[in-house]
mmCIF file of C-alpha atoms in Angstrom:
data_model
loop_
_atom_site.group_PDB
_atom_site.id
_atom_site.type_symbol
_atom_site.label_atom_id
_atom_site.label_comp_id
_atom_site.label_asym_id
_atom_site.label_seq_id
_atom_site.Cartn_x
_atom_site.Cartn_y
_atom_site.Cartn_z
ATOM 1 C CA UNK A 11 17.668 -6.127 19.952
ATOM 2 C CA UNK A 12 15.914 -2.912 19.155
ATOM 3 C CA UNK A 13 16.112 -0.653 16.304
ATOM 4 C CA UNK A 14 15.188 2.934 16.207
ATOM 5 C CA UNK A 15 14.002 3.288 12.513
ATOM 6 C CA UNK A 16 11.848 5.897 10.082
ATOM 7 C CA UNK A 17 10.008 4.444 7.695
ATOM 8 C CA UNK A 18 8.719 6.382 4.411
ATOM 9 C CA UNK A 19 5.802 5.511 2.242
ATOM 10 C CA UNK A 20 3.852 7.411 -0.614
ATOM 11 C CA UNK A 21 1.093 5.500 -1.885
ATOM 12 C CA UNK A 22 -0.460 5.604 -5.581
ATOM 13 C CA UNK A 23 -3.477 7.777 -4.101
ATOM 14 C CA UNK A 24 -0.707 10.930 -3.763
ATOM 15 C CA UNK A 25 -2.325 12.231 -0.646
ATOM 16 C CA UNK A 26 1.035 13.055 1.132
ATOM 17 C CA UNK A 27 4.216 11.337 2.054
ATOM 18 C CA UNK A 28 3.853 9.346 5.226
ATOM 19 C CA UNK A 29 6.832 9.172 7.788
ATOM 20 C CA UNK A 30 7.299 7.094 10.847
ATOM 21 C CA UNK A 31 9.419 6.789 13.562
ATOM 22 C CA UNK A 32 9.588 3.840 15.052
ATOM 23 C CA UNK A 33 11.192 1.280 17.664
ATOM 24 C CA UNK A 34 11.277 -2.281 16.676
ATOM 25 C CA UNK A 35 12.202 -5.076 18.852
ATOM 26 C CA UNK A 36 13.315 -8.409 17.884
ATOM 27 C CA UNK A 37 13.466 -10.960 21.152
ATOM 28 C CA UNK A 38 14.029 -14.761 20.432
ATOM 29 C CA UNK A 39 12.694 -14.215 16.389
ATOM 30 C CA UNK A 40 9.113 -12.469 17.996
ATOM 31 C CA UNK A 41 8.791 -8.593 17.176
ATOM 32 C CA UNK A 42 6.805 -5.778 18.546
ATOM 33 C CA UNK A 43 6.944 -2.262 17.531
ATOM 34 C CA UNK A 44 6.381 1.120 19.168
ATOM 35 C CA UNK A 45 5.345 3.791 16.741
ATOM 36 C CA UNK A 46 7.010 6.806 18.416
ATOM 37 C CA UNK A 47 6.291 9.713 15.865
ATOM 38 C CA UNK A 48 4.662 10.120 12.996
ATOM 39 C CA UNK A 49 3.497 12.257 10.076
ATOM 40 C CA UNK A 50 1.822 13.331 6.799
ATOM 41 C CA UNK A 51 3.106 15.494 4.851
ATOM 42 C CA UNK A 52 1.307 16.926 2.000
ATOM 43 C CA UNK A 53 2.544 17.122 -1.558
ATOM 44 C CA UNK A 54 1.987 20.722 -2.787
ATOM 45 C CA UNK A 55 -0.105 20.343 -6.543
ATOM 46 C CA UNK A 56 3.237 21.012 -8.686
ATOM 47 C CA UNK A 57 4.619 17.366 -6.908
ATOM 48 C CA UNK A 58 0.924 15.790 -7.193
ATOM 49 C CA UNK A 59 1.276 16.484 -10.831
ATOM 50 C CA UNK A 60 5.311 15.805 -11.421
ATOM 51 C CA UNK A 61 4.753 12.418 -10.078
ATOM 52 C CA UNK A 62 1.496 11.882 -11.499
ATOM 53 C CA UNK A 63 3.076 12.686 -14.916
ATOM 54 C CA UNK A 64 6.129 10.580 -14.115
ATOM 55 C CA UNK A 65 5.359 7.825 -16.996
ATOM 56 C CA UNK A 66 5.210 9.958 -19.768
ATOM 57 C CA UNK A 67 8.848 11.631 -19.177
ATOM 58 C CA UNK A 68 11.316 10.974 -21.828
ATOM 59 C CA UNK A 69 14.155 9.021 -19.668
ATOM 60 C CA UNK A 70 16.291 11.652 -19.134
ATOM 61 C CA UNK A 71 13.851 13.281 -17.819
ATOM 62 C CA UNK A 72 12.762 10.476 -15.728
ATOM 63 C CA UNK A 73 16.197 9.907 -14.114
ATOM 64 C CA UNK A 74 16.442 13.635 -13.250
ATOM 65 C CA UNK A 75 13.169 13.524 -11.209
ATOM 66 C CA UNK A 76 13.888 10.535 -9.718
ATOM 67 C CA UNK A 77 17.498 12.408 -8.195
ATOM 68 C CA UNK A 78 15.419 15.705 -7.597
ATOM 69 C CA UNK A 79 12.654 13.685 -5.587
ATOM 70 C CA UNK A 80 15.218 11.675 -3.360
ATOM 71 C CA UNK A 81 16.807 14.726 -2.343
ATOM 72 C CA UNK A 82 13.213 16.305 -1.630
ATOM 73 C CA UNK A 83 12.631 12.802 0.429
ATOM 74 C CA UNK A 84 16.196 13.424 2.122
ATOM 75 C CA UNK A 85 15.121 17.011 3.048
ATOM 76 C CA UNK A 86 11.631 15.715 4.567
ATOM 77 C CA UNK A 87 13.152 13.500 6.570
ATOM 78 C CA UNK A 88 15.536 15.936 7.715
ATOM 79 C CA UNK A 89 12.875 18.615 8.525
ATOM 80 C CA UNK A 90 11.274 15.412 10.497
ATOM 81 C CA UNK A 91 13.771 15.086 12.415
ATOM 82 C CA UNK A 92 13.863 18.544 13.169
ATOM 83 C CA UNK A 93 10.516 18.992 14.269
ATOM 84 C CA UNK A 94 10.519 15.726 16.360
ATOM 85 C CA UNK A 95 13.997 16.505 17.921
ATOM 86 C CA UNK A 96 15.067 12.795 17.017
ATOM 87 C CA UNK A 97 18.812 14.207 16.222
ATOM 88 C CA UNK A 98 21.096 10.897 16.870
ATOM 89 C CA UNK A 99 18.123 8.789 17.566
ATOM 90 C CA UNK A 100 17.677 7.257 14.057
ATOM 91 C CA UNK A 101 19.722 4.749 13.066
ATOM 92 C CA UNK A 102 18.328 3.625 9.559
ATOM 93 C CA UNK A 103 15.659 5.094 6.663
ATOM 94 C CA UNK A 104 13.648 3.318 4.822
ATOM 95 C CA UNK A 105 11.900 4.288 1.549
ATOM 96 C CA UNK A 106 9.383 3.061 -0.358
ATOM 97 C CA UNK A 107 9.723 5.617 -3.000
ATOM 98 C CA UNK A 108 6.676 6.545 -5.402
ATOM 99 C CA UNK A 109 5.677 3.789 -7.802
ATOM 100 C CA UNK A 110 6.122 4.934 -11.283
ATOM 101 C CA UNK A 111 6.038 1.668 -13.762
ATOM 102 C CA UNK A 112 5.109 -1.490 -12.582
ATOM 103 C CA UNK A 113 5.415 -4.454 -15.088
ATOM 104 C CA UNK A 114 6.015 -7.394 -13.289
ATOM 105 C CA UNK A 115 5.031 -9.541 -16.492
ATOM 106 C CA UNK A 116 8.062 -7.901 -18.149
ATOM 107 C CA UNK A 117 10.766 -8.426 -14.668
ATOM 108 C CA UNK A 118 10.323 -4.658 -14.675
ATOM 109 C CA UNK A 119 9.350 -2.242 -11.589
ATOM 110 C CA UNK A 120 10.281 1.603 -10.806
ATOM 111 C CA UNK A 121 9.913 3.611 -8.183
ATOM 112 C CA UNK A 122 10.759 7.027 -7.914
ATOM 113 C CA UNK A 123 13.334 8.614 -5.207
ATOM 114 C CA UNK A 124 17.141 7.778 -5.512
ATOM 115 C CA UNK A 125 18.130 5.936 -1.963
ATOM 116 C CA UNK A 126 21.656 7.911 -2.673
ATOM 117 C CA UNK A 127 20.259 11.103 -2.884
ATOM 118 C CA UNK A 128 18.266 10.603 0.637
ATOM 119 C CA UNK A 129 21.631 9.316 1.956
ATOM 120 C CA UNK A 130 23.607 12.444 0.930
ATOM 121 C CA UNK A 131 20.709 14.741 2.204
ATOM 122 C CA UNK A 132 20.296 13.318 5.710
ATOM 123 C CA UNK A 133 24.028 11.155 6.327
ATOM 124 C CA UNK A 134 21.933 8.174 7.333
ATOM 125 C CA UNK A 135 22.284 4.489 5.885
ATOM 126 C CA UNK A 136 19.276 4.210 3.619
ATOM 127 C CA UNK A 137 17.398 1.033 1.933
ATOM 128 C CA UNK A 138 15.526 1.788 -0.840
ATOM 129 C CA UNK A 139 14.280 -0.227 -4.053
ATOM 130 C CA UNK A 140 12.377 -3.012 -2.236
ATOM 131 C CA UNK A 141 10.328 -4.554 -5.009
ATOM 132 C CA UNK A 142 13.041 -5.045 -7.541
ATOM 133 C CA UNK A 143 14.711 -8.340 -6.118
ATOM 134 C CA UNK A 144 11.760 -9.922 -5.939
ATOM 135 C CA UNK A 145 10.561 -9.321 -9.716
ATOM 136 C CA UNK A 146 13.635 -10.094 -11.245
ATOM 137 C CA UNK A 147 13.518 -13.350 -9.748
ATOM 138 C CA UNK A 148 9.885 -13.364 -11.349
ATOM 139 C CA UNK A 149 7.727 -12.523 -8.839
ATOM 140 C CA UNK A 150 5.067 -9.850 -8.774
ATOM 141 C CA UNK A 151 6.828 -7.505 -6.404
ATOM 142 C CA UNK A 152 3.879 -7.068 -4.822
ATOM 143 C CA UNK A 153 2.135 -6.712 -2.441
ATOM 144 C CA UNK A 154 5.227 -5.973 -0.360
ATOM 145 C CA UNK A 155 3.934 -6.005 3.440
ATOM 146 C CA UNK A 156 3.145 -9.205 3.932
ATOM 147 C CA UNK A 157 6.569 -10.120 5.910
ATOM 148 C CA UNK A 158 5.668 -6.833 8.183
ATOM 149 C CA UNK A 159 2.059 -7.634 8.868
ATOM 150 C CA UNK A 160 3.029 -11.558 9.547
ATOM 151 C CA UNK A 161 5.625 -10.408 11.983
ATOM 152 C CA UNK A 162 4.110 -7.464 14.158
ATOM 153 C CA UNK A 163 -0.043 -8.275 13.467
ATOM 154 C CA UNK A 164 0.332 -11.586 13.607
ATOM 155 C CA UNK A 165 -3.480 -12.269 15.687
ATOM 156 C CA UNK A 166 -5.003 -11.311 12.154
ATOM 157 C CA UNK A 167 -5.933 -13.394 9.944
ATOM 158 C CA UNK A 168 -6.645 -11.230 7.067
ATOM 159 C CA UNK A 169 -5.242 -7.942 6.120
ATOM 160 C CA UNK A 170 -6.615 -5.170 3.971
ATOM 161 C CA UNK A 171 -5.155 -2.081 2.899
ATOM 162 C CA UNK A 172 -7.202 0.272 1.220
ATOM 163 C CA UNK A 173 -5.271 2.904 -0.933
ATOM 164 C CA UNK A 174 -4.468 3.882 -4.155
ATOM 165 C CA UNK A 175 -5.056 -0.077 -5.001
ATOM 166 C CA UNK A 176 -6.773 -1.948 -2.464
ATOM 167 C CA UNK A 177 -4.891 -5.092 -1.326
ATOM 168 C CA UNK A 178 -5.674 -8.136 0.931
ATOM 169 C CA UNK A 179 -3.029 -10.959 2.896
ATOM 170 C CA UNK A 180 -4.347 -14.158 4.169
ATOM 171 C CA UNK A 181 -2.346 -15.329 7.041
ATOM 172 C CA UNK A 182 -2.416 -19.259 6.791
ATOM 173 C CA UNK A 183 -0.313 -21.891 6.741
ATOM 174 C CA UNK A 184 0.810 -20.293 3.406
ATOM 175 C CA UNK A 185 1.049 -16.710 3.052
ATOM 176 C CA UNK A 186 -1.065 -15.464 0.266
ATOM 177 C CA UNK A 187 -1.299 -11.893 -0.934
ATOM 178 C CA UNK A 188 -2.963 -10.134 -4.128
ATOM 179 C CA UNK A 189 -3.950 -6.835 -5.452
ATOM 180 C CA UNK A 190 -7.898 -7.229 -5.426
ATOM 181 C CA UNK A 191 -8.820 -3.478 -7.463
ATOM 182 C CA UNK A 192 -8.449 0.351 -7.734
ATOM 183 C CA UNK A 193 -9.534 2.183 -4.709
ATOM 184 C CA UNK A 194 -8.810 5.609 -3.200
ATOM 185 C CA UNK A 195 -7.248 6.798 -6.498
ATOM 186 C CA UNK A 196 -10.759 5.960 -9.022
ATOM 187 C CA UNK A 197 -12.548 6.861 -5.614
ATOM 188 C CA UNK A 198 -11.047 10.397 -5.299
ATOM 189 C CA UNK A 199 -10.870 10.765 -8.801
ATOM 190 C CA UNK A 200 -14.694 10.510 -8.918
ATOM 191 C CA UNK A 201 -14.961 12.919 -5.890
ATOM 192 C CA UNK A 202 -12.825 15.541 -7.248
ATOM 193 C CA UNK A 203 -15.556 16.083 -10.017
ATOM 194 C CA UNK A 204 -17.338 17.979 -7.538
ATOM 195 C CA UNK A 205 -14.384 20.147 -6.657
ATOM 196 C CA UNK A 206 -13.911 17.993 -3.500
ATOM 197 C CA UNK A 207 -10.718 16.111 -2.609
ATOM 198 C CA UNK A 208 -12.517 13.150 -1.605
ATOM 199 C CA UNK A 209 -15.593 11.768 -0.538
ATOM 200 C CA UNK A 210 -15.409 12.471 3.238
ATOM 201 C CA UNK A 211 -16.744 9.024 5.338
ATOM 202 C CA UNK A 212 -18.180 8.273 2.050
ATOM 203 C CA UNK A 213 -21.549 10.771 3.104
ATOM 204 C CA UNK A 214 -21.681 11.380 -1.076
ATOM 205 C CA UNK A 215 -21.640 7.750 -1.895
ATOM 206 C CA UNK A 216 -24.282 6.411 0.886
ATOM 207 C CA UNK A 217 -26.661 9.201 -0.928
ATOM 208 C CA UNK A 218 -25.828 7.791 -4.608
ATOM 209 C CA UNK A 219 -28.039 5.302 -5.953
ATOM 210 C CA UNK A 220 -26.246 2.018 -7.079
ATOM 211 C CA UNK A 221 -25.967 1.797 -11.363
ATOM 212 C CA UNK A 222 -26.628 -1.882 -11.858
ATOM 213 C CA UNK A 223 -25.307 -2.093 -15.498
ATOM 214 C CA UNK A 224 -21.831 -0.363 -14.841
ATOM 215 C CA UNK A 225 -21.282 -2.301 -11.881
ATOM 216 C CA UNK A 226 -21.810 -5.643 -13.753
ATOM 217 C CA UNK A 227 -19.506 -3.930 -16.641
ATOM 218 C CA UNK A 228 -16.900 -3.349 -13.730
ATOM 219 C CA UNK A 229 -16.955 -6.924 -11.651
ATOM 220 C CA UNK A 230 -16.818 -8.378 -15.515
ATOM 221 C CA UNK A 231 -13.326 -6.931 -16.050
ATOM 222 C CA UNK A 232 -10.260 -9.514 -17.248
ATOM 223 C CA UNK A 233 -8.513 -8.852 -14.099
ATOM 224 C CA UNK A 234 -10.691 -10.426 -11.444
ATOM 225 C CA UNK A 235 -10.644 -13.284 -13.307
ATOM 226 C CA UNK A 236 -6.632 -14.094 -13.087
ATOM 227 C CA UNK A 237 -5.462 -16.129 -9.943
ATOM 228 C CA UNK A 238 -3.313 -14.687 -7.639
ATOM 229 C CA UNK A 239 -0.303 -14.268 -7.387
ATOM 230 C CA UNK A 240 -1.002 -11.054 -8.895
ATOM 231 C CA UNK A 241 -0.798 -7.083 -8.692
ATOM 232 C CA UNK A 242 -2.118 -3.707 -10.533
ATOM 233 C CA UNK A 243 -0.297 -1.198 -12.359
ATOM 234 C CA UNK A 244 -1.820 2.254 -11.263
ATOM 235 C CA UNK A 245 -2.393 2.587 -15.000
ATOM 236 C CA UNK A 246 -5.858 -0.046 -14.448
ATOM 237 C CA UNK A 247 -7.453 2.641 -12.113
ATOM 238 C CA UNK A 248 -7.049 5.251 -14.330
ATOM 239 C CA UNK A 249 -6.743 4.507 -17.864
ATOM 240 C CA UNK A 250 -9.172 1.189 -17.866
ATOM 241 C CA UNK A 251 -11.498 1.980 -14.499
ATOM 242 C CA UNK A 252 -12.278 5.294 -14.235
ATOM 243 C CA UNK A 253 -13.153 5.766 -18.004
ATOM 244 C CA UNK A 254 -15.609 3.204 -17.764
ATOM 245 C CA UNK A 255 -17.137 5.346 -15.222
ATOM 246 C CA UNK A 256 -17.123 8.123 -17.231
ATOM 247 C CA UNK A 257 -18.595 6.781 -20.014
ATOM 248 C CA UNK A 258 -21.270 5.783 -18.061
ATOM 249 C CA UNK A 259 -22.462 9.103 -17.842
ATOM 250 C CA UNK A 260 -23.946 9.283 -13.830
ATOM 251 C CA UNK A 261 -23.915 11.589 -11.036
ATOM 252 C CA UNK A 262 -21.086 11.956 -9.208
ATOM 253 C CA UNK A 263 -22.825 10.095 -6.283
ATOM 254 C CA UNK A 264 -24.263 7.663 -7.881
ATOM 255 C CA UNK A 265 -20.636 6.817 -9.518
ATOM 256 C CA UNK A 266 -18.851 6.807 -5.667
ATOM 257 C CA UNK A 267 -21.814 4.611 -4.916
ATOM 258 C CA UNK A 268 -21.357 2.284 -7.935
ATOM 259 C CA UNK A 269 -17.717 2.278 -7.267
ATOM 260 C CA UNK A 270 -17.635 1.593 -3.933
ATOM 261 C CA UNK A 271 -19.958 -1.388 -4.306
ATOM 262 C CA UNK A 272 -17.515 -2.992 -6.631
ATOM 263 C CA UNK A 273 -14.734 -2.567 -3.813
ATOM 264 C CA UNK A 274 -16.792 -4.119 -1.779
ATOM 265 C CA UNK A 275 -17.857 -6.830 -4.176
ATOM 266 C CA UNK A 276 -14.184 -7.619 -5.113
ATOM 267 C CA UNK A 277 -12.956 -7.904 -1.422
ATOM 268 C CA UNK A 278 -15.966 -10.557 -1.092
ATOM 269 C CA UNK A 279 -14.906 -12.485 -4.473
ATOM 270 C CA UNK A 280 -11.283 -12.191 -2.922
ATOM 271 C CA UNK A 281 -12.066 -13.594 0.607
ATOM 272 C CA UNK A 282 -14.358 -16.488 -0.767
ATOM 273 C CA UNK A 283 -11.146 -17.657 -3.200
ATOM 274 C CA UNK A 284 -9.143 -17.863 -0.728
ATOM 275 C CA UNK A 285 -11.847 -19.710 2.047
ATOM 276 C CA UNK A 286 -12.354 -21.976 -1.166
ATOM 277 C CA UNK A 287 -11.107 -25.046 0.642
ATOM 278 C CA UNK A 288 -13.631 -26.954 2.681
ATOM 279 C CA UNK A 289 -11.435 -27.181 5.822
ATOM 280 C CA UNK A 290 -10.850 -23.414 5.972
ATOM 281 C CA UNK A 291 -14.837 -22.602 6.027
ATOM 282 C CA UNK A 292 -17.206 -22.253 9.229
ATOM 283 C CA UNK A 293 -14.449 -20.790 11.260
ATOM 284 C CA UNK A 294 -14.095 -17.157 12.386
ATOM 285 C CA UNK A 295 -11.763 -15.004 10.867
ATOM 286 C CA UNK A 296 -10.456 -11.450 12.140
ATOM 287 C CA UNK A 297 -9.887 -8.989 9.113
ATOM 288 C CA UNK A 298 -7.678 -5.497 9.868
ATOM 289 C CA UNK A 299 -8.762 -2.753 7.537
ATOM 290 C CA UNK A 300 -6.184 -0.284 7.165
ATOM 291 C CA UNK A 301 -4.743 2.804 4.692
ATOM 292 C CA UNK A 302 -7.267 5.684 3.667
ATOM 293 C CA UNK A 303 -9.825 4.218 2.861
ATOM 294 C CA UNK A 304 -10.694 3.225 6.463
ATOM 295 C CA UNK A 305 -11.885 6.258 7.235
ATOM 296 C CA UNK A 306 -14.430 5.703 4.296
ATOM 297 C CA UNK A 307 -17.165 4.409 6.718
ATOM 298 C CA UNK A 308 -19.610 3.619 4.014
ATOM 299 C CA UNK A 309 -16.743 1.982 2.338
ATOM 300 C CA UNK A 310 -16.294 -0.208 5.129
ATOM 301 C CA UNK A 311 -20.053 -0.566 6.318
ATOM 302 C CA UNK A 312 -20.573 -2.350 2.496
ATOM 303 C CA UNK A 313 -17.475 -4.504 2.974
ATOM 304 C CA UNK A 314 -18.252 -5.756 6.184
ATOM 305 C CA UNK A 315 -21.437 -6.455 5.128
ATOM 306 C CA UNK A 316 -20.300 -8.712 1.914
ATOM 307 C CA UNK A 317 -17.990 -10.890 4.251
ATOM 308 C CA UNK A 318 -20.504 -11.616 7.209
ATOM 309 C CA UNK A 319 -21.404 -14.904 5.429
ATOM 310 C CA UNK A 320 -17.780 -15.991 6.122
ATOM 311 C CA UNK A 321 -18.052 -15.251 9.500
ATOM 312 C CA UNK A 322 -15.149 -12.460 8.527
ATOM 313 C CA UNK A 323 -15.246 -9.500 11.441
ATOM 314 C CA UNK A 324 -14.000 -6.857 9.792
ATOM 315 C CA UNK A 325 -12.144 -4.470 12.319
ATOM 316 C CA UNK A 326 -10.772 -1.215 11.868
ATOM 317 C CA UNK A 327 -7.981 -0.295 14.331
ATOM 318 C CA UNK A 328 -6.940 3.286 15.971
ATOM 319 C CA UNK A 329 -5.639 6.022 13.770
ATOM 320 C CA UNK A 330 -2.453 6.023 13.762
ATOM 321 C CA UNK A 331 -1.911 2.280 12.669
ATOM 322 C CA UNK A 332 -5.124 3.024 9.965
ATOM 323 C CA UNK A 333 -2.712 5.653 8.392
ATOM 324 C CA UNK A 334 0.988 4.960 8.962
ATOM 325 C CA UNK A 335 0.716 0.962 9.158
ATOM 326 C CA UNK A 336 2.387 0.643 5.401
ATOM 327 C CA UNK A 337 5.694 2.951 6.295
ATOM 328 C CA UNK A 338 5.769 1.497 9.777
ATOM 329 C CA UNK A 339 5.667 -2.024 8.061
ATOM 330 C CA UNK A 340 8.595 0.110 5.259
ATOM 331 C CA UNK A 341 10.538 0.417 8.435
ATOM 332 C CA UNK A 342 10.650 -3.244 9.361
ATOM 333 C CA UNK A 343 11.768 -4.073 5.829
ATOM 334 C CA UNK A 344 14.643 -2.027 6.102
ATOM 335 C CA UNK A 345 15.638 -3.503 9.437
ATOM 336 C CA UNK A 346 15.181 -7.089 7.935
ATOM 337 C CA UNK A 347 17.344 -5.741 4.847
ATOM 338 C CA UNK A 348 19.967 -4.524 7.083
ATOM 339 C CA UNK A 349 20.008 -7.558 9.015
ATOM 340 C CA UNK A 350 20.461 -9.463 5.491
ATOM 341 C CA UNK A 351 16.866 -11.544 6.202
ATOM 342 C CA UNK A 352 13.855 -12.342 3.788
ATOM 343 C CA UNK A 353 11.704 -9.076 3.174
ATOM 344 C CA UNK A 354 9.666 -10.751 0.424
ATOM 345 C CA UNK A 355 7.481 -14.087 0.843
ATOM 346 C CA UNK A 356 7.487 -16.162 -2.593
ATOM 347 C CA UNK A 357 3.936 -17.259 -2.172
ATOM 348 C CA UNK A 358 2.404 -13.928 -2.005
ATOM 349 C CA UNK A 359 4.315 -12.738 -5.104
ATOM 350 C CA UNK A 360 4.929 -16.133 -7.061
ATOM 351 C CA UNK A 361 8.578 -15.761 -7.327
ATOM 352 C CA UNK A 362 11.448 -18.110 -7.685
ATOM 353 C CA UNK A 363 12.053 -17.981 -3.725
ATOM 354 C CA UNK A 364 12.052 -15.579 -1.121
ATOM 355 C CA UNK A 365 14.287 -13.289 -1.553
ATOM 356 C CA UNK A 366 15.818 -10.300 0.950
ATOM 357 C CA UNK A 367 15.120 -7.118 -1.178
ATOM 358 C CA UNK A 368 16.775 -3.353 -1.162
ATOM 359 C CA UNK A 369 19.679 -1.504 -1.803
ATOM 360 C CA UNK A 370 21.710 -0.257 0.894
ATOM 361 C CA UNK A 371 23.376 3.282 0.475
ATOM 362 C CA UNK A 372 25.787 4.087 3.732
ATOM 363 C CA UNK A 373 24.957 7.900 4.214
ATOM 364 C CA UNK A 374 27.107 8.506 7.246
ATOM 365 C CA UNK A 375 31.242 9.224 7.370
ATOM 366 C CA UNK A 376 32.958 5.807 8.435
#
């Protein structure tokens, strides 16, 4: 059976919306995927700071932007579509939506972009509000790809997406998935300081020298001492993180290079938890690096360097899979949704049970 899907995905770093088009193929409970178009499309600085400012909103406010940025979604999509010349090809959307609360401790997570609105905008069937299932029945809601990476990247044994929050999935006999820290967002935060968007390949960083003192301060944080299951509000990175930083008082290189260092040394605290058992050491491991960050090659020079003494090779695959592997992974969701199968594992997020997540809104005329 194959399904003809786009996928949509805007990550806590607010570099763009990411859109995918893909073909997903389900033969005898095995899939494979074809990613057949895909895209980035910028948010112009009035969205960066709408949805950056989401939180604060009263809640009428709130519910009015979440409307106005489903229809914006709707008319991306549509204007994807039109570019692409995919008219009748598509036979499903599936949104993410932007992550504006996240309190799983509370059975509490939001995400802006109303599925309805994308619905009425493009006359598609849409599934949006994947996390919420899955935190109401107590889990963490997060992180949500596991299901995708276990069923199209299966010859991995770790996974680790570096965005916004940097994430990692340990595909074992049980399925284990946490949060590990703040990435691109404290990252970029710390580059823009300089009037740059980011720290390109991490060239600033690599010249920085390394603040011994803050990055104690950092690795001592509450957090990283919590056991998984577990996720990060994008509150951590920027009201707890980055003024830490700040306070510190360093060069904008030598913060990037502090910074990334802690990534680093958080991935290698996160890999050697879960390698904790005897009869999972001295074995080789494969570990697919993916999101923005994996074009940070300093980034990913220090990381690979911290998990050599698990005999961890850390790989970073083409392009296209580096940048759109979270909304191809939104588009499998939705398919799984549709199909009425699980979307969420209960081990990575520490729910009741697995649970199929998303609301289904039927865009198209009976």
């Amino acid at each position: 059976m194959e399904y003809r899907v786009i996928g949509l995905m805007s990550g806590s770093s607010l570099d763009g919306l990411d859109i995918v088009f893909a073909a997903l193929q389900e033969n005898g409970g095995k899939w494979s995927y074809e990613i057949l178009q895909a895209a980035c499309y910028d948010y112009s600085q009035e969205w960066i700071e709408r949805l950056r400012n989401a939180p604060s909103l009263t809640a009428l406010d709130y519910q009015l932007l979440h409307t106005e940025y489903g229809h914006y979604l709707g008319r991306q999509v549509n204007n994807f579509i039109e570019e692409n010349d995919l008219y009748y090809q598509v036979s499903l959307i599936a949104s993410h939506g932007h992550t504006a609360f996240h309190l799983p401790a509370k059975k509490m997570t939001a995400q802006l972009g109303d599925g309805a609105a994308i619905a009425a905008e493009t006359g598609l069937p849409v599934v949006s509000d994947l996390r919420s299932l899955d935190v109401a029945f107590g889990g963490q809601g997060a992180p949500i790809v596991p299901m995708g990476e276990k069923l199209l990247l299966g010859e991995y044994d770790f996974f680790l997406n570096l965005g916004g929050i940097a994430n990692i999935s340990f595909n074992h006999d049980k399925y284990i998935a946490f949060d590990i820290c703040p990435a691109n967002r404290v990252l970029n935060l710390l580059a823009q300081e300089t009037g740059k968007l980011y720290d390109e390949g991490g060239q600033m960083a690599a010249a920085g020298d390394l603040h011994q003192p803050l990055l104690e301060q950092l690795n001592q944080l509450e957090y990283y001492r919590e056991a998984y299951p577990k996720s990060l509000a994008n509150e951590f990175g920027t009201d707890v993180v980055y003024p830490l930083i700040s306070q510190a008082v360093l060069p904008a290189a030598s913060a990037l290079r502090t910074y990334t260092e802690h990534i680093a040394a958080q991935t290698r605290l996160a890999v050697s938890n879960l390698l904790k058992d005897e009869t999972l050491q001295d074995k080789k491991y494969k570990l697919l690096v993916t999101g923005g960050g994996a074009f940070n090659r300093f980034l990913v020079e220090r990381i690979a360097e911290q998990l050599k003494p698990f005999n961890v090779e850390t790989i970073v695959p083409d392009a296209q899979l580096v940048s759109y592997k979270e909304a191809l992974i939104m588009a499998l969701l939705g398919v799984l949704r549709w199909r009425q199968a699980y979307t969420v594992f209960s081990s990575v997020t520490g729910a009741l049970r697995d649970s199929i997540g998303g609301a289904l809104w039927i865009g198209q005329e009976a």
